Amino acid sequence: MAAEGGGRAETGVALVTGASRGIGRGIALALAEHGWSVVVNYRGNADAAQATRQAVEAHGAACLLVQADIADAHGRARLLDETLARFGRIDLLVNNAGMAPRQRVDLLEVSEASYDEVLAVNLKGPFFLAQAAARAMIAQPRGAIRPRIINIGSISAYTASINRAEYCISKAGVAMLTALLADRLAEHDIGVYELRPGIIDTDMTGPAKAKYDRLIGEGLTPIRRWGTPEDVGRTVAAIAEGYLDFSTGEVINVDGGFHLRRL
Ligand code: NAP
């Protein structure tokens, strides 16, 4: 059920980048559960994307799969074009797709190629996709649903990990992207939010699983468990359903309390 003021009779259309696996899939499924039509974007993993599509459709929701590299301008344009061609509008963009550096190396060894690649996927892609989606949201007839943009940031926006500097820098940039979009788009009643996941159990954290198991067990996070894609999905659904409509530019930590300073 939608929050008061966020009530709607029509089906919302959400575009979720990187929804073939992990957090993006969790978001797509949470939205489908709430009756949203979902555009599932992915880069290369068609089998995983098909599995997400089946799970979305199992909730009775409409689903469009779009392969597109969000780092590529043509890919982004096609992604939005296909969304609008199929559904005629976009009510929610979730900038979720992201990548860790292909190799974790010390800050002093980071190559320009890795820096460029990570920044292109994690920051440039979300910036220009949000720009294009916002233009579409402004241009389309106002429906019953308030348009919104959600950026999936990270605790890495403020946590220095010297063996993945380019990732941390990209997520710090996403924090400013959220603030800028929120300020610019408020006059169009487009809400903008950043979710800051902590340690979430996905393919991305797979290589560091043993390390994070140990750290969580030792109390790194006040809530001593891994986060799940469902944790993030539910938070997106709360925003999508209108429960945070007098907030914009808000950062929501989905991190088991990682961000708390403790003594
Ligand atoms: P993941 O399991 O590695 O999944 C990444 C997803 O993004 C996949 O669907 C992948 O598509 C897609 N993708 C990657 N590069 C893409 C590109 N250039 N264009 C289009 N799609 C692309 O990652 P995750 O852990 O779910 O992370 C999702 C987001 O949450 C990322 O922004 C990440 O930085 C952020 N985050 C994750 C954690 C964590 O602990 N896992 C914590 C904080 C923030 P394919 O399947 O086709 O490869």
Tab-separated table of N, CA, C and O in Angstrom, residues 101-149:
chain	number	residue	atom	x	y	z
A	101	PRO	N	37.052	-2.348	-8.949
A	101	PRO	CA	38.197	-2.465	-9.850
A	101	PRO	C	38.452	-3.935	-10.186
A	101	PRO	O	38.234	-4.812	-9.346
A	102	ARG	N	38.860	-4.194	-11.422
A	102	ARG	CA	39.115	-5.593	-11.801
A	102	ARG	C	40.206	-6.209	-10.943
A	102	ARG	O	40.211	-7.403	-10.678
A	103	GLN	N	41.146	-5.378	-10.544
A	103	GLN	CA	42.181	-5.848	-9.615
A	103	GLN	C	42.273	-4.854	-8.474
A	103	GLN	O	42.368	-3.642	-8.716
A	104	ARG	N	42.271	-5.379	-7.265
A	104	ARG	CA	42.495	-4.498	-6.125
A	104	ARG	C	43.992	-4.277	-6.008
A	104	ARG	O	44.738	-5.224	-5.731
A	105	VAL	N	44.435	-3.077	-6.258
A	105	VAL	CA	45.868	-2.782	-6.099
A	105	VAL	C	46.032	-1.522	-5.268
A	105	VAL	O	45.118	-0.701	-5.161
A	106	ASP	N	47.200	-1.394	-4.694
A	106	ASP	CA	47.509	-0.235	-3.869
A	106	ASP	C	47.328	1.047	-4.661
A	106	ASP	O	47.587	1.101	-5.869
A	107	LEU	N	46.888	2.059	-3.974
A	107	LEU	CA	46.685	3.387	-4.561
A	107	LEU	C	47.878	3.837	-5.424
A	107	LEU	O	47.695	4.455	-6.478
A	108	LEU	N	49.072	3.477	-5.015
A	108	LEU	CA	50.252	3.924	-5.765
A	108	LEU	C	50.444	3.156	-7.065
A	108	LEU	O	51.267	3.527	-7.897
A	109	GLU	N	49.668	2.086	-7.240
A	109	GLU	CA	49.810	1.252	-8.439
A	109	GLU	C	48.599	1.345	-9.380
A	109	GLU	O	48.564	0.678	-10.414
A	110	VAL	N	47.590	2.125	-9.032
A	110	VAL	CA	46.366	2.178	-9.851
A	110	VAL	C	46.693	2.683	-11.253
A	110	VAL	O	47.376	3.694	-11.422
A	111	SER	N	46.187	1.961	-12.269
A	111	SER	CA	46.442	2.373	-13.655
A	111	SER	C	45.372	3.371	-14.105
A	111	SER	O	44.263	3.394	-13.564
A	112	GLU	N	45.724	4.152	-15.101
A	112	GLU	CA	44.734	5.089	-15.649
A	112	GLU	C	43.566	4.323	-16.269
A	112	GLU	O	42.423	4.774	-16.222
A	113	ALA	N	43.880	3.150	-16.849
A	113	ALA	CA	42.816	2.366	-17.487
A	113	ALA	C	41.779	1.934	-16.450
A	113	ALA	O	40.567	2.023	-16.689
A	114	SER	N	42.240	1.467	-15.294
A	114	SER	CA	41.299	1.036	-14.260
A	114	SER	C	40.532	2.237	-13.705
A	114	SER	O	39.314	2.168	-13.492
A	115	TYR	N	41.234	3.314	-13.478
A	115	TYR	CA	40.571	4.533	-12.985
A	115	TYR	C	39.458	4.963	-13.953
A	115	TYR	O	38.317	5.205	-13.552
A	116	ASP	N	39.802	5.025	-15.228
A	116	ASP	CA	38.820	5.480	-16.230
A	116	ASP	C	37.623	4.531	-16.295
A	116	ASP	O	36.471	4.972	-16.397
A	117	GLU	N	37.905	3.233	-16.257
A	117	GLU	CA	36.811	2.266	-16.381
A	117	GLU	C	35.846	2.354	-15.190
A	117	GLU	O	34.623	2.428	-15.372
A	118	VAL	N	36.392	2.378	-13.995
A	118	VAL	CA	35.538	2.399	-12.795
A	118	VAL	C	34.764	3.715	-12.707
A	118	VAL	O	33.569	3.727	-12.408
A	119	LEU	N	35.438	4.802	-13.012
A	119	LEU	CA	34.727	6.096	-12.962
A	119	LEU	C	33.644	6.173	-14.042
A	119	LEU	O	32.577	6.755	-13.822
A	120	ALA	N	33.897	5.574	-15.199
A	120	ALA	CA	32.906	5.622	-16.284
A	120	ALA	C	31.646	4.841	-15.914
A	120	ALA	O	30.525	5.284	-16.176
A	121	VAL	N	31.827	3.681	-15.295
A	121	VAL	CA	30.660	2.856	-14.936
A	121	VAL	C	29.957	3.417	-13.693
A	121	VAL	O	28.725	3.517	-13.648
A	122	ASN	N	30.723	3.780	-12.685
A	122	ASN	CA	30.124	4.108	-11.381
A	122	ASN	C	29.686	5.557	-11.242
A	122	ASN	O	28.869	5.867	-10.382
A	123	LEU	N	30.245	6.449	-12.064
A	123	LEU	CA	29.920	7.864	-11.871
A	123	LEU	C	29.448	8.560	-13.149
A	123	LEU	O	28.392	9.191	-13.163
A	124	LYS	N	30.223	8.408	-14.224
A	124	LYS	CA	29.811	9.074	-15.468
A	124	LYS	C	28.489	8.490	-15.986
A	124	LYS	O	27.588	9.238	-16.370
A	125	GLY	N	28.376	7.172	-15.971
A	125	GLY	CA	27.136	6.528	-16.431
A	125	GLY	C	25.924	7.026	-15.646
A	125	GLY	O	24.953	7.517	-16.231
A	126	PRO	N	25.970	6.930	-14.297
A	126	PRO	CA	24.837	7.423	-13.510
A	126	PRO	C	24.549	8.905	-13.725
A	126	PRO	O	23.378	9.313	-13.766
A	127	PHE	N	25.587	9.719	-13.883
A	127	PHE	CA	25.362	11.153	-14.109
A	127	PHE	C	24.544	11.377	-15.374
A	127	PHE	O	23.495	12.039	-15.359
A	128	PHE	N	25.009	10.795	-16.477
A	128	PHE	CA	24.340	11.099	-17.741
A	128	PHE	C	23.019	10.347	-17.906
A	128	PHE	O	22.118	10.839	-18.587
A	129	LEU	N	22.904	9.199	-17.251
A	129	LEU	CA	21.605	8.518	-17.291
A	129	LEU	C	20.579	9.312	-16.480
A	129	LEU	O	19.423	9.470	-16.900
A	130	ALA	N	21.010	9.822	-15.337
A	130	ALA	CA	20.101	10.648	-14.530
A	130	ALA	C	19.713	11.911	-15.294
A	130	ALA	O	18.547	12.340	-15.259
A	131	GLN	N	20.673	12.490	-15.985
A	131	GLN	CA	20.385	13.699	-16.770
A	131	GLN	C	19.306	13.404	-17.815
A	131	GLN	O	18.324	14.147	-17.962
A	132	ALA	N	19.496	12.309	-18.552
A	132	ALA	CA	18.541	11.962	-19.614
A	132	ALA	C	17.188	11.570	-19.032
A	132	ALA	O	16.128	11.955	-19.553
A	133	ALA	N	17.209	10.802	-17.932
A	133	ALA	CA	15.942	10.380	-17.316
A	133	ALA	C	15.197	11.587	-16.766
A	133	ALA	O	13.963	11.681	-16.893
A	134	ALA	N	15.924	12.519	-16.168
A	134	ALA	CA	15.277	13.712	-15.609
A	134	ALA	C	14.621	14.524	-16.721
A	134	ALA	O	13.502	15.028	-16.559
A	135	ARG	N	15.314	14.652	-17.841
A	135	ARG	CA	14.701	15.380	-18.970
A	135	ARG	C	13.396	14.708	-19.395
A	135	ARG	O	12.396	15.379	-19.672
A	136	ALA	N	13.423	13.372	-19.453
A	136	ALA	CA	12.207	12.637	-19.845
A	136	ALA	C	11.111	12.823	-18.801
A	136	ALA	O	9.936	13.015	-19.141
A	137	MET	N	11.484	12.775	-17.528
A	137	MET	CA	10.492	12.934	-16.449
A	137	MET	C	9.845	14.319	-16.504
A	137	MET	O	8.651	14.474	-16.264
A	138	ILE	N	10.664	15.317	-16.812
A	138	ILE	CA	10.143	16.691	-16.884
A	138	ILE	C	9.217	16.836	-18.093
A	138	ILE	O	8.170	17.498	-18.019
A	139	ALA	N	9.599	16.191	-19.196
A	139	ALA	CA	8.842	16.361	-20.448
A	139	ALA	C	7.536	15.573	-20.463
A	139	ALA	O	6.572	15.978	-21.116
A	140	GLN	N	7.491	14.453	-19.743
A	140	GLN	CA	6.303	13.591	-19.859
A	140	GLN	C	5.128	14.186	-19.079
A	140	GLN	O	5.317	14.939	-18.115
A	141	PRO	N	3.897	13.844	-19.493
A	141	PRO	CA	2.739	14.329	-18.743
A	141	PRO	C	2.815	13.816	-17.310
A	141	PRO	O	3.230	12.673	-17.073
A	142	ARG	N	2.439	14.670	-16.393
A	142	ARG	CA	2.492	14.292	-14.983
A	142	ARG	C	1.462	13.197	-14.698
A	142	ARG	O	0.283	13.350	-14.994
A	143	GLY	N	1.925	12.064	-14.154
A	143	GLY	CA	0.999	10.996	-13.805
A	143	GLY	C	0.694	11.042	-12.324
A	143	GLY	O	0.962	12.043	-11.652
A	144	ALA	N	0.159	9.956	-11.811
A	144	ALA	CA	-0.195	9.905	-10.397
A	144	ALA	C	1.039	9.680	-9.523
A	144	ALA	O	0.993	9.855	-8.313
A	145	ILE	N	2.128	9.291	-10.166
A	145	ILE	CA	3.315	8.924	-9.397
A	145	ILE	C	4.355	10.029	-9.479
A	145	ILE	O	4.691	10.508	-10.566
A	146	ARG	N	4.868	10.416	-8.317
A	146	ARG	CA	5.937	11.416	-8.294
A	146	ARG	C	7.211	10.785	-8.861
A	146	ARG	O	7.611	9.708	-8.424
A	147	PRO	N	7.839	11.443	-9.828
A	147	PRO	CA	9.082	10.866	-10.351
A	147	PRO	C	10.211	10.933	-9.313
A	147	PRO	O	10.275	11.887	-8.533
A	148	ARG	N	11.064	9.927	-9.371
A	148	ARG	CA	12.154	9.874	-8.380
A	148	ARG	C	13.401	9.248	-9.015
A	148	ARG	O	13.295	8.438	-9.943
A	149	ILE	N	14.540	9.607	-8.455
A	149	ILE	CA	15.825	9.019	-8.848
A	149	ILE	C	16.524	8.539	-7.581
A	149	ILE	O	16.594	9.284	-6.595
